[in-house]
XYZ file of C-alpha atoms in Angstrom:
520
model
C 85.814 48.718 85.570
C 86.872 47.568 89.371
C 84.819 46.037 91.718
C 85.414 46.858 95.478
C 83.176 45.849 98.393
C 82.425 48.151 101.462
C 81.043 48.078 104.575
C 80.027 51.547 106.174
C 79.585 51.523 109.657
C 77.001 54.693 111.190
C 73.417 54.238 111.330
C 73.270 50.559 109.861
C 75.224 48.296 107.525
C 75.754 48.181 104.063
C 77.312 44.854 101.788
C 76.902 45.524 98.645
C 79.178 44.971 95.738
C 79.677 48.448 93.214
C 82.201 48.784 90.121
C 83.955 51.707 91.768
C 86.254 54.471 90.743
C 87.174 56.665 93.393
C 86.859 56.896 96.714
C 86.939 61.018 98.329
C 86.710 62.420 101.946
C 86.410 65.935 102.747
C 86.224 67.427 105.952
C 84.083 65.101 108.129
C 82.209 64.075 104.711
C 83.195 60.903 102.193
C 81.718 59.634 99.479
C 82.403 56.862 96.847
C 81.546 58.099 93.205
C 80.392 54.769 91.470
C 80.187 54.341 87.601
C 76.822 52.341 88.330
C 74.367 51.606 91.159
C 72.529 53.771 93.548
C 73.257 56.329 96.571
C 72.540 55.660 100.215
C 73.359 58.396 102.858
C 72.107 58.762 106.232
C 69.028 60.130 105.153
C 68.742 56.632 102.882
C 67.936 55.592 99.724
C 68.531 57.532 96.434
C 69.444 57.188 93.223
C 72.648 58.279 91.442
C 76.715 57.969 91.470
C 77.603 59.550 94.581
C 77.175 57.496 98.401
C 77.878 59.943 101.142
C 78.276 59.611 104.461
C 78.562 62.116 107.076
C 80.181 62.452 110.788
C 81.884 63.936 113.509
C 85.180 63.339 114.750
C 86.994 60.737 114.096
C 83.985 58.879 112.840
C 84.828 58.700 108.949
C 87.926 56.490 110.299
C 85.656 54.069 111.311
C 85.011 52.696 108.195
C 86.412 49.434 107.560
C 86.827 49.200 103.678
C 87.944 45.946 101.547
C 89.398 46.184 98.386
C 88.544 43.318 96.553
C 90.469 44.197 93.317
C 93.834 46.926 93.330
C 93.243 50.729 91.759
C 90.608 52.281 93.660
C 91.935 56.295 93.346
C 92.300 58.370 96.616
C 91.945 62.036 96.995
C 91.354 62.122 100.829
C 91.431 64.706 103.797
C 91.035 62.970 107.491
C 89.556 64.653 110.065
C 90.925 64.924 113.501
C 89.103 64.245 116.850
C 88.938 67.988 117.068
C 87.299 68.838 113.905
C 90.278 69.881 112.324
C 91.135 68.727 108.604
C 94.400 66.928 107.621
C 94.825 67.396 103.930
C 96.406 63.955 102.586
C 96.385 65.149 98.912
C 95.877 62.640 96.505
C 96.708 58.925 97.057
C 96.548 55.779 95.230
C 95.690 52.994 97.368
C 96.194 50.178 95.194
C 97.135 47.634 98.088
C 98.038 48.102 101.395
C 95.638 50.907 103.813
C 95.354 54.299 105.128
C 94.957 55.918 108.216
C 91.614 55.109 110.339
C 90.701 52.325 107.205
C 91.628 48.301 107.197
C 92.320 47.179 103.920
C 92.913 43.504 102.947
C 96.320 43.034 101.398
C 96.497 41.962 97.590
C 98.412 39.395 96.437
C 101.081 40.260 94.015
C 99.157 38.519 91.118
C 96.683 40.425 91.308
C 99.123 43.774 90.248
C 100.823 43.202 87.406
C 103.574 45.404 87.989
C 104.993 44.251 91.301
C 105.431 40.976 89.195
C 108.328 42.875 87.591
C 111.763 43.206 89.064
C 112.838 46.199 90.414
C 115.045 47.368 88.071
C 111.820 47.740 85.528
C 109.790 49.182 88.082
C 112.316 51.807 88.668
C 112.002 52.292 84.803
C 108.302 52.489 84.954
C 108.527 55.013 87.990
C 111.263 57.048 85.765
C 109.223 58.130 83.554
C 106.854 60.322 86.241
C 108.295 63.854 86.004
C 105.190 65.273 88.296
C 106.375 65.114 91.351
C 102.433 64.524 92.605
C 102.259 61.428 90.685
C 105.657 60.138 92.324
C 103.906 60.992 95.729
C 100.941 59.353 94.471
C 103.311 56.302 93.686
C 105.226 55.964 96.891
C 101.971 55.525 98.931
C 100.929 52.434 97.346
C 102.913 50.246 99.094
C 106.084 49.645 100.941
C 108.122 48.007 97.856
C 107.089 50.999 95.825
C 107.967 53.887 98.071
C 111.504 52.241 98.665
C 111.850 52.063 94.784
C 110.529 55.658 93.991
C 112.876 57.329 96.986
C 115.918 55.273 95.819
C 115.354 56.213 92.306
C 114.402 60.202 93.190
C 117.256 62.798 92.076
C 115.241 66.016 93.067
C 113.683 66.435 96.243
C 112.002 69.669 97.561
C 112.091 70.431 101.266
C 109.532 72.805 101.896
C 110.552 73.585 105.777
C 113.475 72.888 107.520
C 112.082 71.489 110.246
C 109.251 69.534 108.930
C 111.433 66.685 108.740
C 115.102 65.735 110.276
C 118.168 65.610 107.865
C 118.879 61.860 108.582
C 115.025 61.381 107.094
C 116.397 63.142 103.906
C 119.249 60.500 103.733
C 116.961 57.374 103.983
C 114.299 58.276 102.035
C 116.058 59.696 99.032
C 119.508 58.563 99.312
C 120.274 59.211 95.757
C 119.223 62.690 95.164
C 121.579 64.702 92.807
C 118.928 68.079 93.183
C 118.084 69.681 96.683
C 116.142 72.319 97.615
C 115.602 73.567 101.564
C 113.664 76.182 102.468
C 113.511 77.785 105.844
C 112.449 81.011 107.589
C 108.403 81.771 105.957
C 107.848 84.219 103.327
C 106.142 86.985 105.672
C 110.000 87.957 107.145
C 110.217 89.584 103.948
C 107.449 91.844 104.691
C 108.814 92.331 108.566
C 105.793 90.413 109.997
C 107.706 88.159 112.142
C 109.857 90.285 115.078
C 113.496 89.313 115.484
C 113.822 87.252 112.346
C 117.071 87.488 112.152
C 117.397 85.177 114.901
C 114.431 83.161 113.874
C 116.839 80.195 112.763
C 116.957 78.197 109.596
C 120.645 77.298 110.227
C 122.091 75.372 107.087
C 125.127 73.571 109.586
C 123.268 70.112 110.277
C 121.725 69.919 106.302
C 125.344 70.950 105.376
C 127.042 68.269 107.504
C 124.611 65.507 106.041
C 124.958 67.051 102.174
C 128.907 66.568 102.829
C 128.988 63.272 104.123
C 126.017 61.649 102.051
C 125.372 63.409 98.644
C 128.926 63.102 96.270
C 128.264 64.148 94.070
C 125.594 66.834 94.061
C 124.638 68.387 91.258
C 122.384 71.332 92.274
C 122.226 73.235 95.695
C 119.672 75.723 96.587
C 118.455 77.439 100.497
C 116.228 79.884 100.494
C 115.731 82.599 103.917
C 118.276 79.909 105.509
C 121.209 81.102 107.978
C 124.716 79.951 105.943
C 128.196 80.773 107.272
C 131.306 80.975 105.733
C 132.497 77.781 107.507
C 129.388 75.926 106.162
C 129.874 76.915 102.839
C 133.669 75.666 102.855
C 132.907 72.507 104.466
C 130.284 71.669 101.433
C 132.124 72.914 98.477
C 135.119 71.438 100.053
C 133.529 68.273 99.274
C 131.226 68.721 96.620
C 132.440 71.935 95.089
C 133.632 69.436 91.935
C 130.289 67.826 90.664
C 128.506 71.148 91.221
C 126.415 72.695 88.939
C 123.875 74.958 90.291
C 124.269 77.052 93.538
C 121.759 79.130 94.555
C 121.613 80.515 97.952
C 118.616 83.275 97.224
C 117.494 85.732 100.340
C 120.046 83.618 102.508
C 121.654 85.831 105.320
C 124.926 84.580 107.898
C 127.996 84.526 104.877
C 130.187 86.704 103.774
C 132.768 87.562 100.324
C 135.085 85.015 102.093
C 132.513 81.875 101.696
C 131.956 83.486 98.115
C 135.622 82.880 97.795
C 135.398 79.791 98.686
C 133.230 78.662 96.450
C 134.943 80.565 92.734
C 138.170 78.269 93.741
C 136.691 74.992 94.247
C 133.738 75.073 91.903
C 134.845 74.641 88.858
C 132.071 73.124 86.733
C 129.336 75.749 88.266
C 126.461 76.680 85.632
C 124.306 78.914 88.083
C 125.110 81.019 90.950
C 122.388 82.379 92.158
C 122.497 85.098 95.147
C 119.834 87.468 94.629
C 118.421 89.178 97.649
C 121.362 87.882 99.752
C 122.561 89.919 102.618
C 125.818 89.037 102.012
C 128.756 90.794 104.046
C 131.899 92.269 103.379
C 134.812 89.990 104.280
C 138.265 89.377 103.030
C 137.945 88.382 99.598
C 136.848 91.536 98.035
C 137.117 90.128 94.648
C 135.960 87.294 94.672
C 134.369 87.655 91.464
C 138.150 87.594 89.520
C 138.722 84.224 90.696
C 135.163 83.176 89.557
C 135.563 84.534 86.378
C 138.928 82.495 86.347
C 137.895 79.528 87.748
C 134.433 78.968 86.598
C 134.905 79.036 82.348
C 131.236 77.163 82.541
C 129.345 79.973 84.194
C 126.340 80.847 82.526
C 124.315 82.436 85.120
C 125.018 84.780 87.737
C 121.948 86.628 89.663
C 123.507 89.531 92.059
C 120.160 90.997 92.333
C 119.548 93.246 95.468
C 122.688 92.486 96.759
C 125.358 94.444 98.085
C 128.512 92.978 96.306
C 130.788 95.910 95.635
C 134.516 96.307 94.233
C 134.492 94.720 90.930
C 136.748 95.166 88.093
C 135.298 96.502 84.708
C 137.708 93.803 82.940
C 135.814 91.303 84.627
C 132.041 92.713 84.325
C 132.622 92.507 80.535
C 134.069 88.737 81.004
C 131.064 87.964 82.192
C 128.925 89.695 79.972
C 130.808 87.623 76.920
C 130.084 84.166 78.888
C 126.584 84.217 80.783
C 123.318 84.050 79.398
C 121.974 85.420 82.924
C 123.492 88.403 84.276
C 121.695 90.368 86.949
C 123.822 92.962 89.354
C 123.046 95.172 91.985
C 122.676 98.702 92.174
C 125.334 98.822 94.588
C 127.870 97.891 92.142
C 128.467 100.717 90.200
C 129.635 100.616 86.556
C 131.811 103.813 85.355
C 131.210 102.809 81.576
C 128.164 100.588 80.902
C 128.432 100.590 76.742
C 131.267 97.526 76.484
C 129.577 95.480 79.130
C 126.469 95.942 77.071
C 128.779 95.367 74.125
C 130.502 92.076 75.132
C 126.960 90.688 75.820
C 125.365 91.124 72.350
C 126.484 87.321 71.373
C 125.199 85.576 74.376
C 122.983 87.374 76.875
C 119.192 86.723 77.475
C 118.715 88.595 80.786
C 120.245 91.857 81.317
C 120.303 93.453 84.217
C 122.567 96.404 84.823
C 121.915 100.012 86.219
C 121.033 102.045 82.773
C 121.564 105.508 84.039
C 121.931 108.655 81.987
C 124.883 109.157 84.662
C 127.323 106.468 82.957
C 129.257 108.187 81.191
C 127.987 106.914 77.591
C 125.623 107.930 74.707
C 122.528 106.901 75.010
C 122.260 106.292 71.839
C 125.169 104.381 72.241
C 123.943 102.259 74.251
C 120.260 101.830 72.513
C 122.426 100.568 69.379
C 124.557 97.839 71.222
C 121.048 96.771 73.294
C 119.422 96.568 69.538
C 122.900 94.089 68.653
C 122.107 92.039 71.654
C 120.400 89.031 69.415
C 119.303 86.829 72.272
C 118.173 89.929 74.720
C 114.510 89.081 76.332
C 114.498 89.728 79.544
C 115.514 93.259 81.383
C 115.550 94.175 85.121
C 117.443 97.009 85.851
C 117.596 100.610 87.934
C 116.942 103.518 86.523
C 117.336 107.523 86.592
C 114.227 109.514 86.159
C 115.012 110.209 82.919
C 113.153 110.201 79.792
C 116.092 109.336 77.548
C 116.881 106.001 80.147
C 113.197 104.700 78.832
C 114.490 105.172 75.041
C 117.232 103.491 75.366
C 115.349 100.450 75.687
C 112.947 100.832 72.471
C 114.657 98.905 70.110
C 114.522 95.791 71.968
C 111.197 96.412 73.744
C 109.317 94.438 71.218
C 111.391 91.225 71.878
C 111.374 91.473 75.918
C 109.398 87.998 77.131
C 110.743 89.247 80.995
C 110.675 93.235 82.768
C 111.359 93.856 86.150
C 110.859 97.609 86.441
C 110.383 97.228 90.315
C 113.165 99.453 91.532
C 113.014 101.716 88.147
C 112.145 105.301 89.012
C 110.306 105.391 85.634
C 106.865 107.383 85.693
C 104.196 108.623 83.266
C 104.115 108.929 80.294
C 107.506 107.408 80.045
C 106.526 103.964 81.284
C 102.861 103.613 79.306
C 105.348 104.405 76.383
C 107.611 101.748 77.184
C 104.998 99.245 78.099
C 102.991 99.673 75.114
C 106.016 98.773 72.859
C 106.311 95.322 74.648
C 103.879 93.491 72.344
C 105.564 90.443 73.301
C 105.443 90.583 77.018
C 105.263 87.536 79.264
C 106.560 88.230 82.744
C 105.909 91.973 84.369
C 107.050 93.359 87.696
C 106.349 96.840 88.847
C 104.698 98.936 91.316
C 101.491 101.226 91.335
C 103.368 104.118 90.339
C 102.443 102.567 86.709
C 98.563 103.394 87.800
C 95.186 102.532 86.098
C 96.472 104.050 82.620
C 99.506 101.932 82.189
C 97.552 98.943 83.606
C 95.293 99.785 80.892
C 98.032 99.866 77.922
C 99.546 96.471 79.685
C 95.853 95.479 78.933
C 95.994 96.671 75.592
C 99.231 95.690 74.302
C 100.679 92.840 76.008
C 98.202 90.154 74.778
C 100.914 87.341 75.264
C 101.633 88.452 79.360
C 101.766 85.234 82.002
C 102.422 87.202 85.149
C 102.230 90.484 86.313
C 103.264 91.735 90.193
C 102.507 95.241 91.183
C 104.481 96.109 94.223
C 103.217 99.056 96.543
C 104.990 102.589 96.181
C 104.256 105.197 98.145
C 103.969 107.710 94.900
C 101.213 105.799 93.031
C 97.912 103.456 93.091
C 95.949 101.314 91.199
C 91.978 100.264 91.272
C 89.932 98.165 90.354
C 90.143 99.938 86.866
C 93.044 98.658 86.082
C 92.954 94.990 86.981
C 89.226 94.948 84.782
C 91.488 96.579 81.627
C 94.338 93.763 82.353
C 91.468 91.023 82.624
C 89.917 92.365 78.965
C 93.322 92.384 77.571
C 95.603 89.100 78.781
C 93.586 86.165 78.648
C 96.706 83.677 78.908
C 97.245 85.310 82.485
C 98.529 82.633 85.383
C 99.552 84.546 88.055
C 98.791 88.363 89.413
C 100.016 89.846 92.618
C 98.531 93.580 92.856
C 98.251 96.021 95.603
C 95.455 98.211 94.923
C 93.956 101.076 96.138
C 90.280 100.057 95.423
C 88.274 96.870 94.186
C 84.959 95.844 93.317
C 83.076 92.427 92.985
C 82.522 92.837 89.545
C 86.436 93.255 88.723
C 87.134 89.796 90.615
C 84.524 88.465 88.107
C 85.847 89.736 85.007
C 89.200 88.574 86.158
C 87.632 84.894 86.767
C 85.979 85.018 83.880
C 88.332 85.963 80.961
C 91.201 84.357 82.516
C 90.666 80.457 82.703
C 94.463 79.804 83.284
C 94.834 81.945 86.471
C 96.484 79.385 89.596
C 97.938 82.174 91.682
C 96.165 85.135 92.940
C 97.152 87.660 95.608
C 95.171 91.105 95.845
C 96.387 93.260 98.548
C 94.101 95.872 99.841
C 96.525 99.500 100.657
C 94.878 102.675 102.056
C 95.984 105.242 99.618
C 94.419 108.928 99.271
C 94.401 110.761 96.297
C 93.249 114.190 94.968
C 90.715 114.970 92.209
C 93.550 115.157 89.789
C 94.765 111.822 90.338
C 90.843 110.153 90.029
C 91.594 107.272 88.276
C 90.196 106.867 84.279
């Protein structure tokens, strides 16, 4: 139980002591929820837990509030003279104040744990993995937010140019994991004319990473602008402690930069350069001196890339070593069976172009996919060809991950498929699989997480389908659908079966269909 005295300003005065928990604004509305006492607004007196006051403006900062005793709970959004709402998240105000409120400072006595040193505290703060809760932490007071950014190994930089990269260095001058993010997701749906010049350039975060952060331990940029000289400057320097690289939908480097970095890191885990536009320079094969260099190399992620020129010697290397392995279409394999082959020990993710058009037995292939003992996850191009489906039937019931996105795959041959993934946790498609293999995904895939469905100009999907997946995957998180149609009434079968559902996208497409392709 706390105790915390306030005094509201507005249309008169309040001094009155409550044992308080929280205190909330939203919009130009706060209120303090109270285990005990009574509720006074601006319309006065009533009884129960809430008090609210309302206003205009800047008129919520007004209020001067005391805190008589530390660990009053924040969640607070601050209006703006213009109306406007500034989302604060969550904040714990146990000493110190926030914007537009006076707080009286609390002795350290009075909080037990800035008694400690700040080697325990650090201890203390070590344990939060939520990286909310270490937020939460670092606005409590000065001492604390110096502790929890010294202490900090992963930070996540949302925009480029939210802050500057000397902010990076003094507030978290000990991270090991980065992460910078620049150009916004809607270039990847050409929303945002000339985006290739938009900006996003890694040079100044790549001059600070050099000079500040040795070791680093994990790299990743995502829609930035890298050249080849920025790459060589950073793994010139940090290219040793290195384990996790991941430059995904990154444009502005070339084969040479990927060069660069299979000869000086050595101890690399991940590479990760899916949806790259990476160019053709003068290191061709680039990929032999990975292989060479990088024995540790347990994940590489090529996908939707246009790496080319690589040796079948060194496909099946890498095959034997990763547990990842995702190429591009453009790299095309002659003889698919012994890359499939060397991977049977090790691989968990496969992707590979299985084509009728190899060169091998199908069947061949189906057997060595069968011997692949870790295989759950598949993402791969394929031929419009009923036999490319069936070679993937005798490890369909153990796929947890299928990315059938750019797979020319239609009915029946993909309800087939789908309905033999009984353990299915992560789809990606398009509409071409329609209301009926919606329906089987509904029917069969009781364990599936996710599901996208991209928009392809040979199919649709209604509301129909979305209800089925609704009756069907109740431990569904996230859906992403472009459909053709919806209703009301399939947005509330979706709410209601699926209680764990955080991420929702539905995309309304004009499509036009015949009476043959009416929906069932």
């Amino acid at each position: 139980m706390r105790w915390c005295a306030f005094e509201w300003g507005g249309e008169g005065t309040m001094d009155r002591q409550w044992m308080a928990d929280s205190i909330k604004f939203s919009g130009t509305m706060g209120w303090l929820q109270l285990r005990d006492g009574v509720q006074r607004g601006n319309s006065g007196w009533s009884s129960g837990l809430e008090i609210g006051y309302s206003g205009v403006g800047n008129s919520v900062c007004d209020e001067n509030v005391e805190f008589l005793h530390p660990g009053v709970m924040l969640e607070a959004s601050f209006p703006f003279a213009d109306g406007s709402v500034a989302a604060w998240g969550r904040r714990i105000c146990k000493m110190g104040s926030w914007r537009g409120a006076k707080a009286t400072r609390v002795d350290e006595d009075h909080f037990p744990l800035l008694q400690f040193p700040d080697e325990i505290i650090e201890k203390v703060i070590g344990f939060l993995t939520n990286p909310v809760d270490r937020n939460s932490t670092s606005l409590v007071c000065t001492r604390l937010k110096a502790i929890e950014g010294e202490s900090r190994e992963t930070v996540l930089i949302s925009n480029c140019y939210a802050i500057q990269p000397g902010t990076l260095k003094s507030r978290f001058p000990n991270a090991k994991s980065i992460t910078i993010k620049g150009k916004p997701r809607i270039v990847d749906f050409s929303l945002i004319p000339h985006a290739e010049v938009w900006g996003a350039y890694a040079t100044p975060w790549v001059d600070l990473l050099k000079e500040h952060y040795r070791p680093i331990r994990h790299l990743k940029m995502k829609r930035m602008t890298i050249s080849d000289s920025d790459i060589k400057r950073f793994v010139s320097a940090c290219g040793y402690s290195l384990e996790r690289l991941e430059f995904e939908k990154c444009s502005g480097f070339s084969t040479t930069g990927l060069q660069y970095i299979a000869g000086a890191c050595r101890n690399l885990v991940v590479l990760n350069l899916s949806e790259a536009d990476i160019l053709q320079g003068d290191a061709p094969y680039w990929m032999t001196s990975l292989v060479n260099t990088a024995s540790s190399l347990r994940v590489l992620d090529l996908y939707l890339t246009e790496v080319e020129d690589v040796e079948q010697s060194v496909l099946e290397r890498l095959a034997k070593q990763c547990h990842t392995l995702r190429l591009c279409d453009a790299l095309k394999i002659n003889h698919v069976l012994p890359v499939v082959t060397a991977a049977c020990e090790t691989v968990r993710h496969l992707g590979i172009g299985l084509s009728f058009q190899n060169g091998d037995s199908p069947n061949q292939i189906a057997e060595a996919l069968g011997r692949c003992k870790e295989l759950e996850g598949i993402s791969a191009v394929w031929d419009p060809d009923e036999v490319s489906a069936m070679m993937l039937m005798p490890v369909a019931a153990r796929l947890k991950t299928l990315d059938l996105t750019y797979a020319l795959l239609e009915q029946p041959e993909l309800t087939d498929l789908l309905g033999a993934c009984v353990n299915l946790e992560d789809l990606q498609c398009t509409d071409v699989i329609r209301d009926r293999g919606l329906l089987e995904v509904g029917t069969c895939c009781k364990k599936l997480r996710s599901l996208v469905v991209q928009q392809d100009a040979a199919g649709f999907v209604t509301q129909n389908g979305l209800t089925a997946v609704a009756k069907g995957c109740f431990l569904l998180e996230k859906i992403i659908i472009y459909a053709a149609d919806m209703t009301n009434e399939a947005l509330e079968t979706l709410a209601t079966n699926c209680p764990n559902l955080s991420d929702i996208r539905i995309c309304l497409v004009q499509k036009s269909w015949s009476w043959k392709e009416t929906p069932h």
